[in-house]
Coordinates of C-alpha atoms in Angstrom, one line a residue:
M281 CA -23.0 -28.2 -12.6
T282 CA -25.0 -30.9 -10.1
P283 CA -26.5 -29.2 -6.9
L284 CA -23.3 -30.3 -5.0
E285 CA -20.9 -28.2 -7.3
A286 CA -23.6 -25.1 -7.5
A287 CA -23.4 -25.0 -3.6
A288 CA -19.6 -25.4 -3.8
V289 CA -19.2 -22.6 -5.7
F290 CA -22.1 -20.6 -3.8
A291 CA -20.2 -21.3 -0.8
A292 CA -16.9 -19.8 -2.1
G293 CA -18.5 -16.7 -3.2
V294 CA -19.7 -16.1 0.1
G295 CA -15.9 -16.9 1.2
A296 CA -14.5 -14.6 -1.5
G297 CA -17.4 -11.7 -1.0
A298 CA -16.3 -11.6 2.5
I299 CA -12.3 -11.9 2.3
N300 CA -12.9 -9.1 -1.0
A301 CA -14.4 -6.4 1.8
V302 CA -11.9 -6.9 4.3
V303 CA -8.4 -8.0 2.7
G304 CA -8.7 -8.9 -1.2
S305 CA -7.8 -12.0 -3.0
G306 CA -11.3 -13.7 -2.8
S307 CA -10.5 -14.9 -6.3
L308 CA -8.0 -17.0 -4.8
I309 CA -11.2 -18.9 -3.3
T310 CA -13.6 -19.0 -6.3
F311 CA -11.5 -19.5 -9.0
P312 CA -9.9 -22.8 -8.0
T313 CA -13.4 -23.9 -6.8
M314 CA -14.8 -23.6 -10.3
L315 CA -11.6 -25.3 -11.7
A316 CA -12.2 -28.1 -9.1
V317 CA -15.7 -28.5 -10.4
G318 CA -14.6 -28.6 -14.0
F319 CA -14.7 -25.5 -15.8
P320 CA -11.7 -24.6 -18.3
P321 CA -9.7 -21.9 -17.1
I322 CA -10.9 -19.0 -19.5
V323 CA -14.4 -19.7 -18.5
A324 CA -13.9 -19.6 -14.6
N325 CA -11.8 -16.6 -14.7
V326 CA -14.4 -14.7 -16.7
S327 CA -17.1 -15.9 -15.1
N328 CA -15.8 -15.4 -11.3
N329 CA -15.0 -11.9 -12.5
V330 CA -18.7 -11.2 -13.5
G331 CA -20.0 -13.2 -10.5
L332 CA -17.9 -10.9 -7.8
V333 CA -19.2 -7.6 -9.1
P334 CA -22.5 -7.7 -6.5
G335 CA -20.1 -8.8 -3.5
G336 CA -18.0 -5.7 -4.3
V337 CA -21.4 -3.4 -4.6
T338 CA -22.2 -4.7 -1.0
G339 CA -18.9 -4.3 0.0
V340 CA -18.5 -0.9 -0.9
L341 CA -22.2 -0.1 0.6
G342 CA -20.5 -1.4 4.1
Y343 CA -17.7 0.4 3.5
R344 CA -19.8 3.8 2.8
Q345 CA -18.9 5.9 6.0
E346 CA -15.1 5.5 5.3
L347 CA -15.6 7.0 1.7
A348 CA -17.2 10.1 3.1
G349 CA -14.7 13.2 1.5
Q350 CA -12.7 11.1 -1.1
R351 CA -15.0 11.7 -4.2
A352 CA -12.8 13.6 -5.9
R353 CA -9.8 11.6 -5.2
L354 CA -11.5 8.3 -6.5
I355 CA -13.0 10.0 -9.4
R356 CA -9.5 10.5 -10.3
L357 CA -8.1 7.2 -9.4
G358 CA -11.3 5.5 -10.7
A359 CA -10.8 6.7 -13.9
A360 CA -7.1 4.9 -14.0
S361 CA -9.0 1.5 -12.8
V362 CA -11.5 1.5 -15.6
I363 CA -8.6 2.0 -18.4
G364 CA -6.5 -0.4 -16.9
S365 CA -9.4 -3.1 -16.2
F366 CA -10.4 -2.7 -19.9
I367 CA -6.5 -3.1 -21.3
G368 CA -6.1 -6.3 -19.3
G369 CA -9.6 -7.6 -20.5
V370 CA -8.7 -7.2 -23.8
L371 CA -5.3 -8.8 -23.2
L372 CA -7.3 -11.9 -21.8
L373 CA -9.2 -12.1 -24.7
R374 CA -6.7 -11.5 -27.2
L375 CA -3.5 -13.7 -26.2
P376 CA -3.7 -17.0 -26.9
A377 CA -5.5 -19.6 -24.2
E378 CA -2.4 -21.6 -23.3
A379 CA -0.8 -18.0 -22.5
F380 CA -3.3 -18.0 -19.3
G381 CA -2.1 -21.4 -17.9
V382 CA 1.3 -20.1 -18.1
I383 CA 0.8 -16.7 -16.5
V384 CA -1.9 -17.1 -14.3
P385 CA 0.1 -19.6 -11.8
V386 CA 2.8 -17.3 -11.7
L387 CA 0.4 -14.4 -10.8
I388 CA -1.6 -16.8 -8.0
A389 CA 2.2 -17.4 -6.6
V390 CA 3.0 -13.7 -6.3
A391 CA -0.6 -13.1 -4.8
C392 CA 0.1 -15.6 -2.2
V393 CA 3.3 -14.1 -1.4
L394 CA 1.5 -10.7 -1.1
V395 CA -0.9 -12.1 1.2
L396 CA 1.9 -13.4 3.3
V397 CA 3.7 -10.3 3.4
Q398 CA 1.1 -7.5 3.8
P399 CA 1.5 -6.5 7.4
R400 CA 5.2 -6.2 6.7
L401 CA 5.1 -4.5 3.3
N402 CA 2.4 -1.9 5.1
A403 CA 4.7 -1.1 7.6
W404 CA 7.3 -0.6 5.3
L405 CA 5.8 1.6 3.3
A406 CA 3.8 3.9 6.2
V407 CA 7.2 5.1 7.1
R408 CA 8.4 6.4 3.6
R409 CA 4.8 7.8 2.8
R410 CA 4.9 11.2 0.9
P411 CA 1.6 12.7 1.6
H412 CA -0.4 14.0 -1.4
P413 CA -4.4 14.8 -1.7
H414 CA -4.6 12.7 -4.5
G415 CA -1.7 10.6 -4.1
G416 CA 0.2 12.3 -7.2
P417 CA 1.1 10.8 -10.9
W418 CA 3.1 7.7 -9.6
L419 CA -0.4 6.5 -7.7
W420 CA -2.5 6.8 -10.6
L421 CA 0.0 5.0 -12.8
G422 CA 0.1 2.2 -10.2
V423 CA -3.5 2.2 -10.1
L424 CA -3.7 1.7 -13.8
G425 CA -1.1 -1.2 -13.4
A426 CA -3.5 -2.5 -10.7
G427 CA -6.7 -2.4 -12.9
M428 CA -4.9 -4.0 -15.8
Y429 CA -3.9 -6.7 -13.4
G430 CA -7.3 -6.8 -12.3
G431 CA -8.8 -7.0 -15.6
Y432 CA -6.4 -9.8 -16.9
F433 CA -7.2 -11.9 -13.6
G434 CA -7.4 -10.3 -10.4
A435 CA -6.7 -12.3 -7.5
A436 CA -5.2 -9.9 -4.7
Q437 CA -5.5 -6.8 -6.8
G438 CA -7.0 -5.8 -3.7
I439 CA -3.7 -6.1 -1.5
V440 CA -1.6 -4.7 -4.2
L441 CA -4.4 -1.5 -4.1
I442 CA -3.9 -1.1 -0.6
G443 CA -0.1 -1.4 -0.6
L444 CA -0.1 1.7 -3.1
L445 CA -2.9 3.7 -1.5
G446 CA -1.3 3.4 1.8
A447 CA 2.2 4.0 0.4
F448 CA 0.9 7.0 -1.1
L449 CA -1.8 8.3 0.9
D450 CA -1.9 9.9 4.5
E451 CA -5.3 8.3 5.4
D452 CA -6.3 5.8 8.0
L453 CA -6.2 1.9 7.1
Q454 CA -10.3 1.9 7.1
R455 CA -10.2 4.8 4.7
V456 CA -7.5 3.3 2.4
N457 CA -9.6 0.0 2.5
A458 CA -13.0 1.7 1.6
A459 CA -11.4 3.1 -1.4
K460 CA -9.5 0.0 -2.4
N461 CA -13.3 -1.8 -2.2
L462 CA -14.4 0.9 -4.8
L463 CA -11.8 0.6 -7.1
S464 CA -11.7 -3.1 -7.2
L465 CA -15.5 -2.8 -7.9
L466 CA -14.6 -0.7 -11.2
V467 CA -12.1 -3.0 -12.3
N468 CA -14.6 -5.9 -12.0
A469 CA -17.3 -4.2 -13.5
T470 CA -15.4 -2.6 -16.3
A471 CA -14.3 -6.5 -17.1
A472 CA -17.7 -7.8 -16.6
V473 CA -19.3 -5.9 -19.3
L474 CA -16.5 -6.6 -21.5
F475 CA -16.5 -10.2 -20.7
A476 CA -20.6 -10.4 -20.8
L477 CA -20.5 -8.7 -24.3
V478 CA -17.4 -11.0 -25.9
A479 CA -16.3 -13.8 -23.4
P480 CA -17.5 -17.5 -22.8
V481 CA -19.0 -16.8 -19.8
D482 CA -21.0 -19.3 -17.8
W483 CA -24.2 -17.9 -16.5
G484 CA -25.2 -20.6 -13.9
A485 CA -21.9 -20.3 -12.4
V486 CA -22.2 -16.5 -12.3
L487 CA -25.5 -16.7 -10.5
M488 CA -24.0 -18.8 -7.8
V489 CA -20.8 -16.8 -7.2
A490 CA -23.2 -13.6 -7.2
L491 CA -25.6 -14.8 -4.5
G492 CA -22.7 -15.9 -2.4
S493 CA -20.5 -12.9 -2.9
A494 CA -23.2 -10.2 -2.1
A495 CA -24.0 -12.2 1.1
G496 CA -20.2 -12.5 1.9
G497 CA -19.5 -8.7 1.1
F498 CA -22.2 -7.5 3.6
L499 CA -20.9 -10.1 5.7
G500 CA -17.5 -9.0 5.7
A501 CA -18.0 -5.4 5.9
R502 CA -19.9 -6.0 9.3
V503 CA -18.0 -8.9 11.0
G504 CA -14.9 -9.4 8.6
R505 CA -12.6 -7.1 10.7
R506 CA -12.7 -9.5 13.8
L507 CA -11.7 -12.7 11.7
P508 CA -8.0 -13.6 13.1
A509 CA -5.7 -12.1 10.2
P510 CA -2.9 -15.2 10.6
L511 CA -5.9 -17.6 9.9
L512 CA -7.2 -15.8 7.0
R513 CA -4.1 -15.5 5.2
G514 CA -2.8 -18.9 6.0
F515 CA -6.2 -20.1 4.2
I516 CA -6.1 -18.2 1.3
V517 CA -2.4 -19.3 0.9
V518 CA -3.6 -23.0 0.9
V519 CA -6.1 -22.4 -1.7
G520 CA -3.5 -20.4 -3.9
V521 CA -1.4 -23.7 -4.1
V522 CA -4.1 -25.9 -4.7
A523 CA -5.2 -23.9 -7.4
I524 CA -1.7 -23.6 -9.0
V525 CA -1.2 -27.3 -8.6
K526 CA -4.8 -27.3 -10.5
L527 CA -3.3 -25.3 -13.2
L528 CA -0.2 -27.4 -13.6
S529 CA -1.3 -30.7 -13.5

């Protein structure tokens, strides 16, 4: 990377860390940025995943008060996240590289739609919630599926998790968001260990994303709730469309 490209990846990491702490979908910023500076899709994906782990840590620390009292639930759901992430990471490494180029534009498009409809989705789910202390077996299976998605690609896994947790848990949104941050961190960390051992990771890119996402996760947990949600969603969708165009061109 040139110094300018490294700065762009760092700045994308800051934005991704902040967005992940508040909403999710930070990969819709870092992944297309890494494509734009010339990284192949698989290298960009695995390097992005590894680099976002520090941002997940600072995001979780910023929400530690909202995590109080959720230990038993998160141990149960965390197991689903770890198992799902490992499966998704193996699929990424085992499937042909050409499959990634076909699958990921679809996943990004779905992620963009989820970003746009999140407020309506959460409102629809809220009136249909069937409370259970740990969410029951359907939530566990849903978190397992979200973990597989996160291990394979991961953009907007946070939005998927917020929808699932909000539907099955009788909790306030901030506590749901705190749980989402921890489960997302477990997914990213599990995939990161796998990728660091056997995948084509670019450690220079990892460093830039890691430094940026760590700062962004801290800032997002502190001030991200004050950002205008429509503006944030619009920005994420624009970046996602750019990523789809880049992958299909």
